[in-house]
Coordinates of C-alpha atoms in Angstrom, one line a residue:
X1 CA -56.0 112.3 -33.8
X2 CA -54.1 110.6 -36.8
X3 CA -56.3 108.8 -39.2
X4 CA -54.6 105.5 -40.1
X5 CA -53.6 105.0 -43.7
X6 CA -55.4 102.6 -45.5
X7 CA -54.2 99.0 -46.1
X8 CA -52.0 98.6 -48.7
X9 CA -53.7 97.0 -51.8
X10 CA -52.6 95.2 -54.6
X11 CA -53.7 96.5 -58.1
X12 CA -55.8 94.3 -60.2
X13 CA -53.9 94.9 -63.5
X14 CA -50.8 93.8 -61.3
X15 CA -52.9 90.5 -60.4
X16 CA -53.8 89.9 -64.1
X17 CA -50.2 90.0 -65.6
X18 CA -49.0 87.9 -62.7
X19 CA -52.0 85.4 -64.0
X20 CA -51.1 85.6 -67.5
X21 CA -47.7 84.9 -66.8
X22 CA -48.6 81.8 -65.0
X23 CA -50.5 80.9 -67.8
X24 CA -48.3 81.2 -70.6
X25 CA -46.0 78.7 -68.8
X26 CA -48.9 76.5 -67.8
X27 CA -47.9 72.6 -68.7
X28 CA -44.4 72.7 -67.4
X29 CA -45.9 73.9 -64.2
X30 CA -48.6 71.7 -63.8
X31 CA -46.0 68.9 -64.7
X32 CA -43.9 70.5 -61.9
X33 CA -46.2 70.3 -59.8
X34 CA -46.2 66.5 -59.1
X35 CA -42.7 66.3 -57.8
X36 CA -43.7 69.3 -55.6
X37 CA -46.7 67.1 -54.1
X38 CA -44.2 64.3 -53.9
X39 CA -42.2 66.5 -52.0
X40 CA -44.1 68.1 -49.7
X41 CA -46.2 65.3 -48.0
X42 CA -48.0 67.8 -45.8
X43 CA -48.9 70.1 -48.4
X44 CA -50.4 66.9 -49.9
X45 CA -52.0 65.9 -47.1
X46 CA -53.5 69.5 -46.7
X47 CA -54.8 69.7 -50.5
X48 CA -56.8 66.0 -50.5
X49 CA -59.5 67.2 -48.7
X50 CA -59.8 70.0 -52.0
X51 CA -60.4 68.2 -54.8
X52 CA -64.3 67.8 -55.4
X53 CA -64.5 71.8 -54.9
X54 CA -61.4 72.2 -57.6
X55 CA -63.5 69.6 -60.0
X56 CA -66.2 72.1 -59.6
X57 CA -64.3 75.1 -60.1
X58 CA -62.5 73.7 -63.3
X59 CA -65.9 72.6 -64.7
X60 CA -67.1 76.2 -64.5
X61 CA -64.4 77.7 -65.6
X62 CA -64.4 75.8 -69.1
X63 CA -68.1 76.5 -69.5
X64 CA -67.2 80.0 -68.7
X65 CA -64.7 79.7 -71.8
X66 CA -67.3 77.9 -74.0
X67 CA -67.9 79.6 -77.0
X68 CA -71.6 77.9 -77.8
X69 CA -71.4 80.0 -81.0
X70 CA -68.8 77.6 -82.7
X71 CA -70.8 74.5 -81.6
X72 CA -73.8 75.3 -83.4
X73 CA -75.7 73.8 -86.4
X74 CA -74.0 70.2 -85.3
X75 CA -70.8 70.9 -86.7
X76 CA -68.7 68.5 -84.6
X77 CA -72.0 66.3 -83.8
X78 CA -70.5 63.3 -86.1
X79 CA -67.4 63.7 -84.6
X80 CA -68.6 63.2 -80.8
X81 CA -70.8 60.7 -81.7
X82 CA -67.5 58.8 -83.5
X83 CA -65.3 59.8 -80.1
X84 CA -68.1 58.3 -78.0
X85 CA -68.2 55.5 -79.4
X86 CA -64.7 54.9 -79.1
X87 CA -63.6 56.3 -76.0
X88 CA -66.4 54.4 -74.1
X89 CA -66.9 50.7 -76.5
X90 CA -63.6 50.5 -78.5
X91 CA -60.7 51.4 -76.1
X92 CA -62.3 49.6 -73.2
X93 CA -62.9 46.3 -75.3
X94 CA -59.4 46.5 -76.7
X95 CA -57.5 47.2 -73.5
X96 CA -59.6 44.4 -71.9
X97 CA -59.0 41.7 -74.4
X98 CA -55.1 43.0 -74.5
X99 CA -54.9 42.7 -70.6
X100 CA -56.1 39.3 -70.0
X101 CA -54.3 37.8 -73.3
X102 CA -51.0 39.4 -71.9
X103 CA -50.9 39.5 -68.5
X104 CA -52.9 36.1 -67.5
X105 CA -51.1 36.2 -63.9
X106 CA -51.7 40.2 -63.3
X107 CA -52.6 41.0 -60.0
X108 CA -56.5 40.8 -59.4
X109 CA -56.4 44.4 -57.7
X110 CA -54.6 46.3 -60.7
X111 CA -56.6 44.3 -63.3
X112 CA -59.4 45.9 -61.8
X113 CA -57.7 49.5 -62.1
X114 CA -57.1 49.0 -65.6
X115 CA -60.7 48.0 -66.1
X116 CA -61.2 51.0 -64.1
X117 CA -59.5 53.0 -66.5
X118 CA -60.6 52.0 -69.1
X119 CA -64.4 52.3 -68.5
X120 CA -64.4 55.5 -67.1
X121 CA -65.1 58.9 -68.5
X122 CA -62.7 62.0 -69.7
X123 CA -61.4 63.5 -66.5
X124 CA -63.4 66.8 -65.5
X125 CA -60.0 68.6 -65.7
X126 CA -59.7 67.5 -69.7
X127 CA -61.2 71.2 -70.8
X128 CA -58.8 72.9 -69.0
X129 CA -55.1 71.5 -70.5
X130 CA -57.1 71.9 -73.9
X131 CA -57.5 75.7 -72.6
X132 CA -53.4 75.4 -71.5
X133 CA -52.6 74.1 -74.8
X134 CA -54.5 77.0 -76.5
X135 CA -57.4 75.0 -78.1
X136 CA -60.8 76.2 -77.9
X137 CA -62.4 73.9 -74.8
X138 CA -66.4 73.3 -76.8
X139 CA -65.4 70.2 -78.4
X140 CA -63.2 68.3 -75.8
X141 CA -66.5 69.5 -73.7
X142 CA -69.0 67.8 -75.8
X143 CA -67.0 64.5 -75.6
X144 CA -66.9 64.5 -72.0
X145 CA -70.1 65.9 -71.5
X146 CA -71.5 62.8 -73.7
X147 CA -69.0 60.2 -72.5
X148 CA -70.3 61.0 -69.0
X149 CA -74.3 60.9 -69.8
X150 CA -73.4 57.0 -71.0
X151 CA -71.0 56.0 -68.2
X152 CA -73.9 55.1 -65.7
X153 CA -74.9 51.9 -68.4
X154 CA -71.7 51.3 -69.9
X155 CA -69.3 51.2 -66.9
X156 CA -71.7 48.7 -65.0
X157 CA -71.4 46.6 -68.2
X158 CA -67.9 46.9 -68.3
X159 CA -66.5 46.6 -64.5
X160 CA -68.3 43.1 -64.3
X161 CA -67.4 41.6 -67.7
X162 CA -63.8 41.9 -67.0
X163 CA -63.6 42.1 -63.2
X164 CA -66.5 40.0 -62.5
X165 CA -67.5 40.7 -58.6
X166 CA -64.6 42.8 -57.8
X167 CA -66.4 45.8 -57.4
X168 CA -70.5 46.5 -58.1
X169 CA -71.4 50.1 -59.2
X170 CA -74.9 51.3 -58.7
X171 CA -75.9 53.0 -61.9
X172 CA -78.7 54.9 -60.6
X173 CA -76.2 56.5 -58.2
X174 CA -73.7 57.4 -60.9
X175 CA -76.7 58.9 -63.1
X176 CA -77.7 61.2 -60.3
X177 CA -74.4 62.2 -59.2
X178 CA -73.3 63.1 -63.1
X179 CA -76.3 64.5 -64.1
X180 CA -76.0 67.1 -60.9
X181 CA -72.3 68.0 -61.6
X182 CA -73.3 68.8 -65.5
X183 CA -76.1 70.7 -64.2
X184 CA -74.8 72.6 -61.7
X185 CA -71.3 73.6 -63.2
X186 CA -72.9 74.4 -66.8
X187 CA -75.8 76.2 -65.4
X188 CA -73.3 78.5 -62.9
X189 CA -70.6 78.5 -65.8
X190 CA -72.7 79.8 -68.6
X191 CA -74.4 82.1 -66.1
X192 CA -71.0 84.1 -65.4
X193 CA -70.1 83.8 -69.3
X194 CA -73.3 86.1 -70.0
X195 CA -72.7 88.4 -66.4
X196 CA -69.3 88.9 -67.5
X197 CA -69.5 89.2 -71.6
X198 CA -67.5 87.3 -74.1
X199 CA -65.7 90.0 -74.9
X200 CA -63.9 90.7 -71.3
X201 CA -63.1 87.0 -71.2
X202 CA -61.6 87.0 -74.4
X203 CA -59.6 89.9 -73.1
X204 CA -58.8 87.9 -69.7
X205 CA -58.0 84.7 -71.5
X206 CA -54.2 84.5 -70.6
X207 CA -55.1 85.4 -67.0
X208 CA -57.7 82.6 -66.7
X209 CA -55.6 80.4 -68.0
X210 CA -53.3 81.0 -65.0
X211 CA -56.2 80.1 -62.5
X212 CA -56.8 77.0 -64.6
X213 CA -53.0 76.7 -63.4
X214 CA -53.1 77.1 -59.8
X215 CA -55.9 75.0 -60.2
X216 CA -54.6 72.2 -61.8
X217 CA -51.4 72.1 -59.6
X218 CA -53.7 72.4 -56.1
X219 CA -55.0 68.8 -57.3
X220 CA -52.0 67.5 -58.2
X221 CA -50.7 68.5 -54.9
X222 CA -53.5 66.3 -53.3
X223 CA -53.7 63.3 -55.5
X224 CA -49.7 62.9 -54.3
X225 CA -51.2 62.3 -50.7
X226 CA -49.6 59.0 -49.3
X227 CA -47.8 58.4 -52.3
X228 CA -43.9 59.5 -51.3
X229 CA -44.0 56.6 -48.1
X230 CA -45.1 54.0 -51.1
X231 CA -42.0 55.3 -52.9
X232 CA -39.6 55.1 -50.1
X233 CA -41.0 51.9 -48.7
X234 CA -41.5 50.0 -52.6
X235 CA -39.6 52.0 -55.0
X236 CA -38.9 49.3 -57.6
X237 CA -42.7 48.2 -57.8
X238 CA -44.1 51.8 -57.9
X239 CA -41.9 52.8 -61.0
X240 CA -43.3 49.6 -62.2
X241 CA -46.9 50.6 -61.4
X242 CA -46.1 53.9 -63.1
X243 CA -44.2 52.6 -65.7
X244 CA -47.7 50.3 -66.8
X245 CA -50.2 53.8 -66.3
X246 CA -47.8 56.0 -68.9
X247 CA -48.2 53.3 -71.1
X248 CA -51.9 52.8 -71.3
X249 CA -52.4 56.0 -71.6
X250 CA -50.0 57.3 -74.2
X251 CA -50.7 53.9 -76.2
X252 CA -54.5 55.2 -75.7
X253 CA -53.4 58.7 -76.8
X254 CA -51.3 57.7 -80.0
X255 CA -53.9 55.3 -81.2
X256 CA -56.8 57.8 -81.1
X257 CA -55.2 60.5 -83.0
X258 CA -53.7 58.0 -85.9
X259 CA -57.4 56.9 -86.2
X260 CA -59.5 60.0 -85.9
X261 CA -56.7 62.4 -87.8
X262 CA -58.3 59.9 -90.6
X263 CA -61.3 61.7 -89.9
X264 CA -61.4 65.0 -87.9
X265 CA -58.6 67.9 -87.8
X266 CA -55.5 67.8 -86.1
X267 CA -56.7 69.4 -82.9
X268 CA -59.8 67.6 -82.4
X269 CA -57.7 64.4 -83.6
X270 CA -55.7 65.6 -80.4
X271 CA -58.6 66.6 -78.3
X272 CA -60.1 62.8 -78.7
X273 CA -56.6 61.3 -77.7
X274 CA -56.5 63.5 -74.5
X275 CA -60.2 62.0 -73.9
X276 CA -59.2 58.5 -74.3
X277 CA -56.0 58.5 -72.4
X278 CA -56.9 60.9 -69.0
X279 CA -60.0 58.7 -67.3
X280 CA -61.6 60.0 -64.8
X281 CA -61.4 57.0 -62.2
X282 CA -62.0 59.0 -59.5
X283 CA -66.1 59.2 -60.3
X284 CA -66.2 55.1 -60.4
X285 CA -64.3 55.0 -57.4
X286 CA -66.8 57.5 -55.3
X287 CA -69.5 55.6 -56.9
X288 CA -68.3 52.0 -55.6
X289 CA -67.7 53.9 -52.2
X290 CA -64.4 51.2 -51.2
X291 CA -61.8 49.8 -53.8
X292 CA -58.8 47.6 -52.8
X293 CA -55.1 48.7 -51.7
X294 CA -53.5 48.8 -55.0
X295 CA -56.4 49.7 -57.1
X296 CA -56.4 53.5 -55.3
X297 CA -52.7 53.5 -55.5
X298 CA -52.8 52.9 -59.6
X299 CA -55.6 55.7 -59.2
X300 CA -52.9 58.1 -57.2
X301 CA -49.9 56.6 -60.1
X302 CA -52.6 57.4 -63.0
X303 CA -51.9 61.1 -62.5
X304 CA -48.4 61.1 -63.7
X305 CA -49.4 60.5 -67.3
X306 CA -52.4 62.7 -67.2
X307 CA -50.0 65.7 -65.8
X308 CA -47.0 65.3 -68.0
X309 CA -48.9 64.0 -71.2
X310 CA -50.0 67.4 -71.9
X311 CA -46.5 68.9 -71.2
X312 CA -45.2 66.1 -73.7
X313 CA -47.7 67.1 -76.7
X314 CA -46.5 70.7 -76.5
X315 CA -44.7 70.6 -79.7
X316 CA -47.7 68.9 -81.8
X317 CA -50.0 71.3 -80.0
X318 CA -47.7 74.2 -81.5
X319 CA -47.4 72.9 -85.2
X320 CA -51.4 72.4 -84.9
X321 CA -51.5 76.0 -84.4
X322 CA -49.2 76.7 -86.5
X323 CA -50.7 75.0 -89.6
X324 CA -54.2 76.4 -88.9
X325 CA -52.5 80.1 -88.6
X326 CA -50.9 79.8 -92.3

């Protein structure tokens, strides 16, 4: 009797290079990847029902990466503390008064987006384009990490003062469910940091950076759901929808490095700008369980800048390095 041969395997060196290589060409990929969501409505439709689990997986892979070592004796402690305060009072209090000064008439349902915007944290995801970028993920952490803890009291505060009764958030809910998501992602995160050693995922770096990738594109893949039949059906109005998301971002972006380059390196000047311009609207909106029509579709629009922002900063990201190398 023949004994079969065994199944063909793929080595895992192979597996790693093809992960580094995905890595090293990271933000044009994860840019890419919108217009291949757009694209492919099924494969859209198919990836929605991911995105909590590739929050989670993101999230533990930048604590994974998290070099506590670098964050000790409160080095960048003045520096989050400044960011906070910005990200979470400043931006939202300008961007309010700014909205309802110039745009009196703007519809009710993308007012309350903006304010949505505005008054939510740092996306989850933030950590990882830092990775993409090449910056070390501890400090773009620390700012979410704290942005998040004050988001149960602040966004509350902020939703009704400029939205009124448009939408109620229960802040004992959002507490819960972002204290849980810290926990659980920084306690499995730094868990695998210390199973797997420092050293071998210094050595691995390129090749995570490549999951951080496929991970990154997954969820632009679903956030694209339902979006190409609003393009087809509306095209003028949904350029002009994303037209008004790239702007309050990368006027969000530009403002907080000019102000905290004043105060902070260049990368962490870049690190705050990426924290106040890529909200995480998707935790308010889970929170207030239903939002209006428009309001999710600003939320689906949103993603345009927060994809190709960090594809856009490439060159700054490079002299950054460059300066600190020489």
């Amino acid at each position: 009797m023949s004994v079969p041969a065994p199944a063909a395997t793929v080595p895992p060196n192979i597996i790693l290079r093809l992960l580094a290589s995905l890595g090293r060409h990271g933000t044009p990929l994860v840019a890419f990847s919108i217009f291949i969501g757009l694209a492919l409505p099924p494969l859209a439709a198919a990836a929605k029902p991911l995105m909590m689990l590739l929050v989670y997986a993101m999230l533990i892979m930048s604590f994974l990466r998290m070099d506590l070592s670098r964050l000790r004796g409160g080095k960048h402690l003045g520096a989050v503390l400044a960011a906070l305060v910005w990200v979470m009072g400043i931006c939202p209090l300008v961007l309010g008064l700014a909205t309802l000064f110039l745009f009196p008439g703007l519809n009710p349902d993308i007012m309350l987006a903006l304010v949505l915007q505005t008054s939510a944290p740092p996306i989850m995801s933030g950590a990882a384009f830092a990775i993409l970028l090449g910056f070390e993920p501890g400090f773009c952490l620390l700012i979410m990490m704290a942005c998040m803890l004050v988001t149960p009291f602040s966004a509350p505060v902020i939703v009704h003062a400029l939205s009124g009764a448009a939408l109620e958030l229960d802040p004992w809910s959002l507490a819960l469910r972002i204290g849980g998501i810290i926990l659980a992602t920084a306690a499995t995160g730094l868990l695998l940091r210390r199973a797997i050693s420092p050293a071998r995922i210094t050595r691995w770096r390129h090749s995570m950076d490549g999951v951080n990738v496929i991970l990154l594109m997954v969820m632009a893949f679903g956030f694209m759901d339902g979006i190409t039949a609003k393009f087809i059906a509306e095209p003028v109005r949904m350029l002009g929808i994303s037209a008004l998301a790239f702007g309050v971002s990368a006027g969000a972006m530009l403002a907080s490095m000019l102000v905290f380059r004043l105060i902070t390196g260049e990368a962490e000047a870049l690190m705050v700008g990426f924290s106040a311009s890529m909200r995480n609207m998707m935790l308010l909106v889970v929170a207030a369980g239903s939002i209006p029509g428009d309001t999710w579709l600003y939320v689906g629009l949103s993603q345009f800048p927060i994809y190709f922002l960090p594809y856009l900063v490439r060159p700054l990201a490079r002299r950054i390095h460059r300066r600190a190398a020489a």
